[in-house]
GROMACS .gro file of C-alpha atoms in nm:
model
  124
    1UNK     CA    1  14.004  -1.008 -17.594
    2UNK     CA    2  14.107  -0.711 -17.797
    3UNK     CA    3  13.889  -0.384 -17.791
    4UNK     CA    4  13.763  -0.273 -18.135
    5UNK     CA    5  13.694   0.078 -18.201
    6UNK     CA    6  13.557   0.262 -18.503
    7UNK     CA    7  13.812   0.508 -18.607
    8UNK     CA    8  13.731   0.747 -18.855
    9UNK     CA    9  13.953   0.715 -19.181
   10UNK     CA   10  14.005   0.977 -19.420
   11UNK     CA   11  14.122   0.952 -19.771
   12UNK     CA   12  14.362   1.195 -19.864
   13UNK     CA   13  14.490   1.056 -20.209
   14UNK     CA   14  14.311   0.812 -20.449
   15UNK     CA   15  14.643   0.700 -20.600
   16UNK     CA   16  14.649   0.533 -20.948
   17UNK     CA   17  14.621   0.203 -21.111
   18UNK     CA   18  14.950   0.096 -21.277
   19UNK     CA   19  14.887  -0.128 -21.556
   20UNK     CA   20  15.201  -0.362 -21.529
   21UNK     CA   21  15.124  -0.415 -21.157
   22UNK     CA   22  14.759  -0.435 -21.163
   23UNK     CA   23  14.695  -0.651 -21.452
   24UNK     CA   24  15.053  -0.803 -21.487
   25UNK     CA   25  15.222  -1.105 -21.341
   26UNK     CA   26  15.165  -0.976 -20.992
   27UNK     CA   27  14.803  -0.850 -21.002
   28UNK     CA   28  14.665  -1.075 -20.743
   29UNK     CA   29  14.918  -0.893 -20.486
   30UNK     CA   30  14.741  -0.578 -20.576
   31UNK     CA   31  14.370  -0.626 -20.543
   32UNK     CA   32  14.203  -0.685 -20.203
   33UNK     CA   33  13.871  -0.888 -20.144
   34UNK     CA   34  13.616  -0.685 -19.967
   35UNK     CA   35  13.287  -0.879 -19.831
   36UNK     CA   36  12.969  -0.654 -19.770
   37UNK     CA   37  12.838  -0.694 -19.416
   38UNK     CA   38  12.548  -0.927 -19.363
   39UNK     CA   39  12.565  -1.041 -19.725
   40UNK     CA   40  12.865  -1.304 -19.737
   41UNK     CA   41  12.761  -1.421 -20.087
   42UNK     CA   42  12.848  -1.048 -20.206
   43UNK     CA   43  13.197  -0.967 -20.239
   44UNK     CA   44  13.414  -0.753 -20.471
   45UNK     CA   45  13.784  -0.667 -20.527
   46UNK     CA   46  13.909  -0.341 -20.469
   47UNK     CA   47  14.249  -0.200 -20.625
   48UNK     CA   48  14.548  -0.121 -20.388
   49UNK     CA   49  14.650   0.176 -20.575
   50UNK     CA   50  15.010   0.330 -20.587
   51UNK     CA   51  14.999   0.663 -20.409
   52UNK     CA   52  14.695   0.597 -20.226
   53UNK     CA   53  14.702   0.781 -19.901
   54UNK     CA   54  14.467   0.770 -19.590
   55UNK     CA   55  14.501   0.956 -19.254
   56UNK     CA   56  14.380   0.841 -18.905
   57UNK     CA   57  14.410   1.005 -18.542
   58UNK     CA   58  14.530   0.794 -18.308
   59UNK     CA   59  14.600   0.894 -17.934
   60UNK     CA   60  14.554   1.248 -18.042
   61UNK     CA   61  14.808   1.241 -18.326
   62UNK     CA   62  14.755   1.213 -18.714
   63UNK     CA   63  14.906   0.917 -18.878
   64UNK     CA   64  14.909   0.897 -19.261
   65UNK     CA   65  14.955   0.581 -19.448
   66UNK     CA   66  15.071   0.556 -19.809
   67UNK     CA   67  15.103   0.300 -20.066
   68UNK     CA   68  15.408   0.259 -20.280
   69UNK     CA   69  15.554  -0.009 -20.503
   70UNK     CA   70  15.791  -0.229 -20.323
   71UNK     CA   71  15.985  -0.476 -20.600
   72UNK     CA   72  15.647  -0.535 -20.753
   73UNK     CA   73  15.442  -0.563 -20.435
   74UNK     CA   74  15.264  -0.322 -20.228
   75UNK     CA   75  15.474  -0.130 -19.987
   76UNK     CA   76  15.317   0.087 -19.696
   77UNK     CA   77  15.475   0.389 -19.540
   78UNK     CA   78  15.339   0.549 -19.237
   79UNK     CA   79  15.411   0.916 -19.151
   80UNK     CA   80  15.340   1.137 -18.837
   81UNK     CA   81  15.464   1.476 -18.818
   82UNK     CA   82  15.836   1.456 -18.908
   83UNK     CA   83  15.875   1.069 -18.832
   84UNK     CA   84  15.816   0.784 -19.093
   85UNK     CA   85  15.826   0.426 -19.085
   86UNK     CA   86  16.039   0.192 -19.313
   87UNK     CA   87  15.880   0.046 -19.633
   88UNK     CA   88  15.669  -0.241 -19.480
   89UNK     CA   89  15.499  -0.526 -19.636
   90UNK     CA   90  15.165  -0.446 -19.457
   91UNK     CA   91  14.978  -0.132 -19.355
   92UNK     CA   92  14.941  -0.276 -18.999
   93UNK     CA   93  15.336  -0.331 -18.973
   94UNK     CA   94  15.382   0.019 -19.084
   95UNK     CA   95  15.135   0.193 -18.853
   96UNK     CA   96  15.234  -0.051 -18.541
   97UNK     CA   97  15.593   0.023 -18.575
   98UNK     CA   98  15.557   0.373 -18.588
   99UNK     CA   99  15.310   0.401 -18.313
  100UNK     CA  100  15.494   0.192 -18.109
  101UNK     CA  101  15.816   0.414 -18.163
  102UNK     CA  102  15.628   0.727 -18.075
  103UNK     CA  103  15.451   0.608 -17.759
  104UNK     CA  104  15.676   0.326 -17.639
  105UNK     CA  105  15.415   0.073 -17.577
  106UNK     CA  106  15.274  -0.222 -17.756
  107UNK     CA  107  14.929  -0.119 -17.879
  108UNK     CA  108  14.831  -0.250 -18.223
  109UNK     CA  109  14.616  -0.114 -18.476
  110UNK     CA  110  14.494  -0.293 -18.799
  111UNK     CA  111  14.649  -0.106 -19.069
  112UNK     CA  112  14.419  -0.306 -19.315
  113UNK     CA  113  14.117  -0.170 -19.195
  114UNK     CA  114  14.265   0.181 -19.156
  115UNK     CA  115  14.374   0.167 -19.532
  116UNK     CA  116  14.080  -0.068 -19.653
  117UNK     CA  117  13.783   0.114 -19.491
  118UNK     CA  118  13.861   0.442 -19.664
  119UNK     CA  119  13.909   0.291 -19.999
  120UNK     CA  120  13.570   0.112 -19.977
  121UNK     CA  121  13.382   0.395 -19.827
  122UNK     CA  122  13.500   0.650 -20.066
  123UNK     CA  123  13.482   0.399 -20.351
  124UNK     CA  124  13.821   0.450 -20.502
   0.00000   0.00000   0.00000
């Protein structure tokens, strides 16, 4: 069974809502359903904002994940020091690929948690 740790996430940039993305034909790609713990009947939608940037420290190294537009869908880029991932379809792919490139191992982190917890906690 995988270990779960509570990793502190810092919101660096809130990003912005882009009308044609968040309210256009691809709107469903730009909103994420969040459920409040211990109250399964209460949930809400949180926007995935263009330019939103979060930061986490993993294995004593700072990683930043930023949201970009990727052909009408959210794209995610992870950066650490001078290294950067390609634009990926999920924050998990972005952070894992860069982490594995740097540390040469198969450790996986959930980018959805890393970017999502910050957006909810900071009430973006």
